[in-house]
Short mmCIF file of C-alpha atoms and ligand atoms in Angstrom, two decimals:
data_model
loop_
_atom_site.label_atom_id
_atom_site.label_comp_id
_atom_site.label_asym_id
_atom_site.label_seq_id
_atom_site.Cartn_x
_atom_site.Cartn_y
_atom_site.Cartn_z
CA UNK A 1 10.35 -14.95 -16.97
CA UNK A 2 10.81 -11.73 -18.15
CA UNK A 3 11.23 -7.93 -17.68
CA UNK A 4 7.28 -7.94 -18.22
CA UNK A 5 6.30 -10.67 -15.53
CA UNK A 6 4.93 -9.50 -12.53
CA UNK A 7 6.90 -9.75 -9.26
CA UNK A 8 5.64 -9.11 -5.68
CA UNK A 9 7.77 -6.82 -3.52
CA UNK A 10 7.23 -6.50 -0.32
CA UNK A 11 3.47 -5.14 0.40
CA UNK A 12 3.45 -4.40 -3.62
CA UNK A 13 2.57 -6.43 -6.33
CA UNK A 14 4.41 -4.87 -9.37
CA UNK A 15 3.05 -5.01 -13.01
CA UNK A 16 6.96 -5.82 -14.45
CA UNK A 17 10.36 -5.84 -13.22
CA UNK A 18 11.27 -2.59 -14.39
CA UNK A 19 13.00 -0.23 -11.69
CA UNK A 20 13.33 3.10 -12.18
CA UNK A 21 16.84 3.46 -10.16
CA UNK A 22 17.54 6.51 -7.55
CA UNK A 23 18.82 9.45 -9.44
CA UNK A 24 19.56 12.97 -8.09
CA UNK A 25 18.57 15.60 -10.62
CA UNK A 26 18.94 18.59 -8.55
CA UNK A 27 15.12 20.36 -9.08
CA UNK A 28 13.98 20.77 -5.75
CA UNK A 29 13.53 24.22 -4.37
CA UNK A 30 17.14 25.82 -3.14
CA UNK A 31 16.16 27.48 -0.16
CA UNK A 32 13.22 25.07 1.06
CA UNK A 33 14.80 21.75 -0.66
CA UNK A 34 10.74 20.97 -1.91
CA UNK A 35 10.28 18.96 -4.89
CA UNK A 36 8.26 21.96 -7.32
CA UNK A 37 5.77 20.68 -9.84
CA UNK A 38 8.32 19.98 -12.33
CA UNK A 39 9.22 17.18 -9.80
CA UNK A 40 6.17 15.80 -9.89
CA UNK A 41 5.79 15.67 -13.70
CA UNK A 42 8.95 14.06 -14.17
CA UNK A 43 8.07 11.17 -11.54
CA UNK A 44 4.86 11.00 -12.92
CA UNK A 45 6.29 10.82 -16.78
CA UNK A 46 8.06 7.96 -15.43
CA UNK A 47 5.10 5.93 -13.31
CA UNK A 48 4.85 2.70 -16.03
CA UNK A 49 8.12 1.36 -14.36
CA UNK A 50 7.34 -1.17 -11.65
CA UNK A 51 8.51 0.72 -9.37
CA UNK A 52 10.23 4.06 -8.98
CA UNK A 53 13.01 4.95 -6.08
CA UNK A 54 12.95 8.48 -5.43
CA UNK A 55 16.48 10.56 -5.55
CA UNK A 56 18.17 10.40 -2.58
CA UNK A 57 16.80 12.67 -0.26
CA UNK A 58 18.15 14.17 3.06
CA UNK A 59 16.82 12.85 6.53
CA UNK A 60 17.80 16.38 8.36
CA UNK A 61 19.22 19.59 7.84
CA UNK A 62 22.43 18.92 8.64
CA UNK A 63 22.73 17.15 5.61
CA UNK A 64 23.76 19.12 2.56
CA UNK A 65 24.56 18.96 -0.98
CA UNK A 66 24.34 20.92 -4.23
CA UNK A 67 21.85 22.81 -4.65
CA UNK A 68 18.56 21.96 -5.64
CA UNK A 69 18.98 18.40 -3.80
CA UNK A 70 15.73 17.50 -1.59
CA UNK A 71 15.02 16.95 2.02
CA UNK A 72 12.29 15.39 4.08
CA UNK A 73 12.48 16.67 7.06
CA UNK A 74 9.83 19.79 7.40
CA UNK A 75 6.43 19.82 6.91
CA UNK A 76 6.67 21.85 3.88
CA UNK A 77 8.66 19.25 2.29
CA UNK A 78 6.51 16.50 3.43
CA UNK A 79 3.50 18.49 1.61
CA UNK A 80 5.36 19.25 -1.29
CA UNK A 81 6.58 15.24 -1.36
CA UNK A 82 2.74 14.41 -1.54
CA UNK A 83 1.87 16.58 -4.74
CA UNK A 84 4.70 14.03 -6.34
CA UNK A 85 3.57 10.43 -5.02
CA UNK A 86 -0.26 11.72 -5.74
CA UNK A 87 0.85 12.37 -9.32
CA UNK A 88 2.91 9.14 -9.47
CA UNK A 89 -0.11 7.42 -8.32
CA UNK A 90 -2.74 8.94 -10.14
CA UNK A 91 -0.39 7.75 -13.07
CA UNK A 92 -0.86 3.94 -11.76
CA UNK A 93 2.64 3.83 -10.66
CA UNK A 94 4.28 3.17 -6.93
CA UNK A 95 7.20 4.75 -5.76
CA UNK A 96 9.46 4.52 -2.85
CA UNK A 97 11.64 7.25 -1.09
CA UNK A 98 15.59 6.84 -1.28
CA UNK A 99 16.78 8.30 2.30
CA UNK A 100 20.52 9.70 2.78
CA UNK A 101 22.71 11.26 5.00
CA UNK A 102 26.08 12.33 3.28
CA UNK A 103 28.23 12.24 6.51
CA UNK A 104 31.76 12.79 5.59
CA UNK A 105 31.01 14.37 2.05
CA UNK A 106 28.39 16.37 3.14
CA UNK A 107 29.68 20.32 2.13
CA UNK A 108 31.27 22.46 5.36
CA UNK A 109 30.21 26.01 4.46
CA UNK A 110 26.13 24.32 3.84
CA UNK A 111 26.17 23.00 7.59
CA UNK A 112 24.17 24.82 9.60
CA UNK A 113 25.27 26.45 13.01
CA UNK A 114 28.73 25.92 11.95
CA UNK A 115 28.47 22.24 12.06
CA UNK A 116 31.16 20.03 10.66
CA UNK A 117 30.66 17.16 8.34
CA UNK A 118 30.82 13.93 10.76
CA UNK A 119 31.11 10.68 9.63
CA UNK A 120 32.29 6.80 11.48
CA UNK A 121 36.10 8.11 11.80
CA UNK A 122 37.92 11.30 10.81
CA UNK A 123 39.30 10.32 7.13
CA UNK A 124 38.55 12.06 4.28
CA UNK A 125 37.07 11.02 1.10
CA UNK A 126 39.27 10.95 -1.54
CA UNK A 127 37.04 13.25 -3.71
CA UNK A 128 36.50 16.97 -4.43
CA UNK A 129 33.36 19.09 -3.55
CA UNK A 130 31.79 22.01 -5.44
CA UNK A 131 32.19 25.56 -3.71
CA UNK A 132 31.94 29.03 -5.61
CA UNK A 133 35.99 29.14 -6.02
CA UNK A 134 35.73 25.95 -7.33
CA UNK A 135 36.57 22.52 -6.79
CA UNK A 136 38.06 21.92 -3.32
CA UNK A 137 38.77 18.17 -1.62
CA UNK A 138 36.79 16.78 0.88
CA UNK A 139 37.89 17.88 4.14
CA UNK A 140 38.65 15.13 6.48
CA UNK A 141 35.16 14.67 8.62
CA UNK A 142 34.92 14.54 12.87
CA UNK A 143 34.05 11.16 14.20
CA UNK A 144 31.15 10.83 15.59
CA UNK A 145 30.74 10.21 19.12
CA UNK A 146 29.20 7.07 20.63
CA UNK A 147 26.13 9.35 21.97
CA UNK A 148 25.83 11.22 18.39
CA UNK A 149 24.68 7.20 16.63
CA UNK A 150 21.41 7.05 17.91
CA UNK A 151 19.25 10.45 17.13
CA UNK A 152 21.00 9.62 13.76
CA UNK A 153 19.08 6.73 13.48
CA UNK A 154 16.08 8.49 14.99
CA UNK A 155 16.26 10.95 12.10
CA UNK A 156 16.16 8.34 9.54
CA UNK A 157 13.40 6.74 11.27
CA UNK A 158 11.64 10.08 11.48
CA UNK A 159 12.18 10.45 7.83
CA UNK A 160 10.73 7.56 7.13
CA UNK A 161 7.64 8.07 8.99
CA UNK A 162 7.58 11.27 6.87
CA UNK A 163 7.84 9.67 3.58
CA UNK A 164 5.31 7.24 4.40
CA UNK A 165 3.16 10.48 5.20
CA UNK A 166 4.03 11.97 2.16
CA UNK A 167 2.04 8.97 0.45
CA UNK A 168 5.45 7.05 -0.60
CA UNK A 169 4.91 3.08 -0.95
CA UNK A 170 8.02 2.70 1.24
CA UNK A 171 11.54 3.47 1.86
CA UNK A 172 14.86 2.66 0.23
CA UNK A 173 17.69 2.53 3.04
CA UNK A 174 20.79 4.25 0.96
CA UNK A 175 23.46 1.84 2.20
CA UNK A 176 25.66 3.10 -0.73
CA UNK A 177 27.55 5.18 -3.07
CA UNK A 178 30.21 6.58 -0.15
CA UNK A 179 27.62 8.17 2.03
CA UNK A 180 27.12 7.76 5.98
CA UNK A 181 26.22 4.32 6.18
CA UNK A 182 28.36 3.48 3.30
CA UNK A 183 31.05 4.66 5.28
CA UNK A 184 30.20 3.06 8.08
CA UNK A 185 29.84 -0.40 6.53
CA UNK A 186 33.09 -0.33 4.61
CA UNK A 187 36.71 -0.97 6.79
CA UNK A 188 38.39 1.74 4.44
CA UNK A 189 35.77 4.67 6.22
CA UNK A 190 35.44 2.96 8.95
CA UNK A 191 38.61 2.33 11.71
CA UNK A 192 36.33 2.88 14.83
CA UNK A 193 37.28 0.24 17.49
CA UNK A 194 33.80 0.61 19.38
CA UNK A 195 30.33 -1.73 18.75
CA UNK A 196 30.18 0.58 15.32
CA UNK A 197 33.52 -0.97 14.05
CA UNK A 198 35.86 -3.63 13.67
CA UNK A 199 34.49 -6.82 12.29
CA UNK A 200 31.69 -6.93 9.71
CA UNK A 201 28.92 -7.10 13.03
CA UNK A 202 30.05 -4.19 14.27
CA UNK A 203 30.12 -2.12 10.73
CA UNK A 204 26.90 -3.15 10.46
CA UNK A 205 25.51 -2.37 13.38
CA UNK A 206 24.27 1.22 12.44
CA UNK A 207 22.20 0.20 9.07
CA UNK A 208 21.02 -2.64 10.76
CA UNK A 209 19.47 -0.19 13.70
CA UNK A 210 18.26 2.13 11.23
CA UNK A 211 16.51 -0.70 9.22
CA UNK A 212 14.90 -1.81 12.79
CA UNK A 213 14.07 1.61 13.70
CA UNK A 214 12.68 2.16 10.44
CA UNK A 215 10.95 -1.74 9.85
CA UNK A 216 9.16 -0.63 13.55
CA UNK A 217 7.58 2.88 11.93
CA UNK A 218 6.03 1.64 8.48
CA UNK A 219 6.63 -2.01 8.34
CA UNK A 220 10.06 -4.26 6.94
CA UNK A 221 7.84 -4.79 4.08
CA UNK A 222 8.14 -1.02 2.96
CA UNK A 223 11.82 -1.03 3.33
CA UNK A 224 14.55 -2.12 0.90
CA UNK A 225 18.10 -1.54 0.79
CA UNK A 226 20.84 -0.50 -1.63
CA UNK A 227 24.54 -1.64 -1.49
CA UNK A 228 27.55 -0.96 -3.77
CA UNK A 229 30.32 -3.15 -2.59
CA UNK A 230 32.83 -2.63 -5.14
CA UNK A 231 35.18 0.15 -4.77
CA UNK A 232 34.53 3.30 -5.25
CA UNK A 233 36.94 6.17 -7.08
CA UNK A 234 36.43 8.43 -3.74
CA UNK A 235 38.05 5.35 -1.74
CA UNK A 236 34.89 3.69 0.21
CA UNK A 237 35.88 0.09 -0.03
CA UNK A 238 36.28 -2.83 2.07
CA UNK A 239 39.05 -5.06 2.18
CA UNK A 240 36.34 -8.09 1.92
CA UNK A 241 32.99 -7.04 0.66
CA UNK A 242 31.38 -10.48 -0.01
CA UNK A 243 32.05 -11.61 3.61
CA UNK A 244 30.23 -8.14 4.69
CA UNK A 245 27.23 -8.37 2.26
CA UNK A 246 27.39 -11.97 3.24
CA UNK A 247 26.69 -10.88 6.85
CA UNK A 248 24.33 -7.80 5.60
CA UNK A 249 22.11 -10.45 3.28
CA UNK A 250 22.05 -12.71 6.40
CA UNK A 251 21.00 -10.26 8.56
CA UNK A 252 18.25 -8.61 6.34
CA UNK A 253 16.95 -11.93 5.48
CA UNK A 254 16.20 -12.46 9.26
CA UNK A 255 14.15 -8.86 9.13
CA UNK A 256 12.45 -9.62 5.89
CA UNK A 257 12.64 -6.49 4.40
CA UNK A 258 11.29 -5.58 0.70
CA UNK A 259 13.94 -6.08 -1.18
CA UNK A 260 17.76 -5.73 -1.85
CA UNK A 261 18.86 -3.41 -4.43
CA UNK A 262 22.99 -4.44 -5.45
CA UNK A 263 24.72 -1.78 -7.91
CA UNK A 264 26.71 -4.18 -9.41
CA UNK A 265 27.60 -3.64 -12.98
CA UNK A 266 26.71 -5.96 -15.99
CA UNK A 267 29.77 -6.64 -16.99
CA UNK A 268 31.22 -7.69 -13.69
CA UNK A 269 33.56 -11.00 -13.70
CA UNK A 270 31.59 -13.83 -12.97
CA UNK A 271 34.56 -14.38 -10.19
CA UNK A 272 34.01 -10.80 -8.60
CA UNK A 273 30.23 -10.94 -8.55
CA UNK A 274 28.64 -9.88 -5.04
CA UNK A 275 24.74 -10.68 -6.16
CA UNK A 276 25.38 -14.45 -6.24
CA UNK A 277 26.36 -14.12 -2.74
CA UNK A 278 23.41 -12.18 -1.40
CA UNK A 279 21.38 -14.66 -3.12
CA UNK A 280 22.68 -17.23 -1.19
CA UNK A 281 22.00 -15.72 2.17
CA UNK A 282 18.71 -13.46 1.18
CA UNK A 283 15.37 -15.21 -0.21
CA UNK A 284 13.64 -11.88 -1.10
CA UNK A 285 13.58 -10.10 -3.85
CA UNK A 286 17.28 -8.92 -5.66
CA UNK A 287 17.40 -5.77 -7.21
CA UNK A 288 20.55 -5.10 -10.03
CA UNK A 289 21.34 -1.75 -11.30
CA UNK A 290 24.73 -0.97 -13.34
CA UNK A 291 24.44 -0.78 -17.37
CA UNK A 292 21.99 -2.81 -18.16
CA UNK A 293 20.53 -3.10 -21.50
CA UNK A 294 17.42 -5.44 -22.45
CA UNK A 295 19.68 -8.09 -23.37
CA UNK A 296 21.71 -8.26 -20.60
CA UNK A 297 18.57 -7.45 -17.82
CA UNK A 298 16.62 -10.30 -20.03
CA UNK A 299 19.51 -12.70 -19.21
CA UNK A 300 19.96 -12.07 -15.77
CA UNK A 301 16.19 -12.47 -14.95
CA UNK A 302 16.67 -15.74 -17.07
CA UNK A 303 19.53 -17.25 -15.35
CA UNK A 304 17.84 -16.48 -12.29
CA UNK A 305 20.53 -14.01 -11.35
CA UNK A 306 18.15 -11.66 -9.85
CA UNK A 307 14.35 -10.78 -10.16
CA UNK A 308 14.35 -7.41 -11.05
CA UNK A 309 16.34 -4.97 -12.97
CA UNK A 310 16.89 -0.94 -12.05
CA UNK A 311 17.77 1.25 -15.02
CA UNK A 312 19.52 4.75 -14.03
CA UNK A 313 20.55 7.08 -17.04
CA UNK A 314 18.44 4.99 -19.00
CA UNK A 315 15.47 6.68 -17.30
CA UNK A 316 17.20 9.63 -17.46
CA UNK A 317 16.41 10.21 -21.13
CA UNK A 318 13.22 7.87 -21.06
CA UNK A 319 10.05 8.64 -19.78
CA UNK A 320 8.50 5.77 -21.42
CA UNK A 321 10.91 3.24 -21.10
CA UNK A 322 8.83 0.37 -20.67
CA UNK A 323 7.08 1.22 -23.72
CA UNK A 324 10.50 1.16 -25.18
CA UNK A 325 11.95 -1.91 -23.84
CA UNK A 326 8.32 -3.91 -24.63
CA UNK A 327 9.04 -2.99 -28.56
CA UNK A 328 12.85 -3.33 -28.78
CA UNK A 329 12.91 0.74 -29.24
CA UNK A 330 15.92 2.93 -29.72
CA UNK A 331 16.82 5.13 -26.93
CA UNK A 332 16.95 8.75 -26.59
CA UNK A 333 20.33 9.87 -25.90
CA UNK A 334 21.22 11.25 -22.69
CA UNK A 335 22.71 14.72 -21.93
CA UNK A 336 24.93 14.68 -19.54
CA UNK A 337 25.30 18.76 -19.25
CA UNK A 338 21.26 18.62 -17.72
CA UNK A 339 21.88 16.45 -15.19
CA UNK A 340 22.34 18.49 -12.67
CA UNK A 341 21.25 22.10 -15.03
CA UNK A 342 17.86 22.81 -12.51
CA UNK A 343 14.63 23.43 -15.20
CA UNK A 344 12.94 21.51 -17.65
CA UNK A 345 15.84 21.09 -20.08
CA UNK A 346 16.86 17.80 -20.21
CA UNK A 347 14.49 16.55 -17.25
CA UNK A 348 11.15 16.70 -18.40
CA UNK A 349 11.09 17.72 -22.18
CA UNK A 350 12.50 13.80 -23.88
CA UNK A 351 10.21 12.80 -25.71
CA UNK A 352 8.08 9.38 -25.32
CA UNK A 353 7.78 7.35 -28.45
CA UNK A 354 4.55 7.65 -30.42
CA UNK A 355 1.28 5.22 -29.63
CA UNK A 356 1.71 2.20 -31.83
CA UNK A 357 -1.32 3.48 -33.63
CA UNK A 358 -0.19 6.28 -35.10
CA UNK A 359 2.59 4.85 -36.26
CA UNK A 360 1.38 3.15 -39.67
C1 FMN B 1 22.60 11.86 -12.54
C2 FMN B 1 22.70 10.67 -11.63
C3 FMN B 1 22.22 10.77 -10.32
C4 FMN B 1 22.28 9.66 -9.46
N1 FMN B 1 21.74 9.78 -8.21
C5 FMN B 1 21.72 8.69 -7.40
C6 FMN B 1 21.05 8.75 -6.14
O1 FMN B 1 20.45 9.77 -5.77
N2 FMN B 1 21.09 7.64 -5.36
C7 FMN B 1 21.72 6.49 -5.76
O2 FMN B 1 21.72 5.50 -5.01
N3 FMN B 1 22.33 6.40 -6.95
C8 FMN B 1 22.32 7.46 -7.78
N4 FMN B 1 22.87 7.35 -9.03
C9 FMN B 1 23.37 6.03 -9.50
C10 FMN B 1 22.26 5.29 -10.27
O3 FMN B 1 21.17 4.97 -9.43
C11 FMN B 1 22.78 3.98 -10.90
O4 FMN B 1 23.27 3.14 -9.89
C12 FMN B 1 23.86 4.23 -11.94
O5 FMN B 1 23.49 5.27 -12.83
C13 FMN B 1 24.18 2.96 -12.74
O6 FMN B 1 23.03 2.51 -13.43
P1 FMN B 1 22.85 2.78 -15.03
O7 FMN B 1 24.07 2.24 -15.70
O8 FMN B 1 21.59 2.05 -15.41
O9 FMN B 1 22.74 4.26 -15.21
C14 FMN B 1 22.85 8.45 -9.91
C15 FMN B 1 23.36 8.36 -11.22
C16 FMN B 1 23.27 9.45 -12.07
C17 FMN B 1 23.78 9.30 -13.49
#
């Protein structure tokens, strides 16, 4: 087994286990939040990975981040979405659609109609946000009423009908990272004492009805979704987060969805390791993303640790790297100062290695 054996996922058979992880790059269209062509060159530079999760993307328009971030909630955007999955597929690659809602870090002043950021219950995250005076701390966000839960999970299911539309090959669920659901799932976001709260059942309650909501649009084969259960710096955590993936992986395994993708880093202690956990409890496919190299993905697929590996900054810098990891390659560097820049700097101008035969 390695990073070159093929792996089915869901309805897709892969070509390798190579996952291009979910990274925000901030070149959509400000005012419309499209993807432009440059998108869709970039995805498309990157289509030899076996399989591709989109940046996370907003479900609705209440929903806002930095500029430059992408939605999928008009028709414009699903249009624009389809230039990018035609020119990932004409590329022979497959790519799904990471789906977001930012609840309590979503930005006050981008909210339309005066709208406040809402999230499970009314504490802050521990975090700043960018405004034109500069950084300012989250505010703390209003909890969401009992009647407010379910057109959320209509939107996501909505925006997963889009995607689908849009010619994605499915749908990541973002279950991490500190946004809504994230917040919902973890008991340091998440004090409500209603069917949304409490005990790990209740905290999962709202991914769990998006999933079905979504799993009865496009299919639980075309749906996969990503945790991070260790603590983040803006203070998501939960006090016990391998009883709640526990309960999450069971859960999931009962819906067969695609897959489960766990950002869990490399170098985790063996003793603090989450994945071994879902493992236990979910028979389909494992996804794990956190500084991996070849080495260290290699030996995880070996050890039968999980079945795929997701590589973020590592795509960043390399369209080609598949190519890369097939001939023990070096690297491009990454530059951390285009991450975010907007423009072809740094997104679509690294270069890919040579073809072998113009090497000699
Ligand atoms: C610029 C940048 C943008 C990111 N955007 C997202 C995102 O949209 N959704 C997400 O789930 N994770 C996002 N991540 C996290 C990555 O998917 C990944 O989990 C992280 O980079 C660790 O993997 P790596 O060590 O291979 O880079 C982002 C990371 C970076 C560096």
């Amino acid at each position: 087994m390695t990073l070159f054996s093929p792996q089915r996922v869901g309805a897709l058979d892969l070509p390798n286990r190579i996952v291009m992880a979910p990274l925000g790059r901030a070149r959509g269209a400000p005012a419309s939040r499209e993807p432009t062509a440059l998108v869709a060159q970039y995805y498309a530079q990157r289509a030899s990975a076996g399989l591709i999760v989109s940046e996370a993307t907003h479900i609705s328009a209440e929903t806002v981040s930095r500029r430059g971030t992408t939605a999928i909630h008009t028709e414009g955007q699903v249009a624009a979405w389809s230039r990018v999955t035609d020119a990932v597929h004409a590329s022979g690659g497959r790519i799904f659609q990471q789906l977001f809602h930012l609840g309590r870090k979503a930005d006050p002043a981008l909210i339309p109609d005066g709208g406040w950021p809402r999230g499970p219950s009314a504490i802050a995250a521990n975090a700043t946000y960018a405004t034109p005076g500069g950084p300012k701390p989250f505010p703390a966000p209003r909890a969401l009423e009992r009647s407010e839960i379910p057109p959320l999970v209509e939107a996501f299911a909505r925006a997963a009908a889009n995607a689908r539309r849009a010619g994605f090959d499915g749908v990541e669920i973002h279950g991490a990272n500190g946004f809504l659901i994230d917040q919902f799932l973890r008991d340091g976001a998440n004090l409500r004492q209603d069917l949304y709260g409490g005990d790990v059942d209740g905290r999962s309650r709202f991914l769990l009805e998006i999933v079905d909501a979504i799993a009865g649009q496009i299919g639980a084969n075309r749906v996969g979704v990503r945790f991070s259960p260790h603590p983040l710096a803006d203070g998501t955590q939960d006090t016990e987060p391998g009883r709640l993936l526990k309960h999450a992986a069971t859960q999931l395994e009962k819906r067969a969805v695609a897959y489960i993708h766990l950002v869990e880093p490399a170098e985790t202690p063996v003793d603090a390791r989450i994945a071994p956990i879902v493992r236990q409890n979910f028979s389909g496919p494992l996804i794990l993303c956190g500084g991996y190299d070849k080495t260290s993905a290699e030996t995880a697929l070996r050890e039968g640790r999980t079945d795929l590996v997701a590589f973020g900054v590592g795509y960043i810098a390399n369209p080609d790297l598949v190519e890369r990891l097939r001939r023990d390659a070096p690297w491009n560097t990454p530059d951390p100062d285009t991450f975010y820049s907007g423009g072809a700097a740094g997104y679509t101008d690294y270069p890919a290695l040579r073809p072998v035969t113009e090497r000699a």
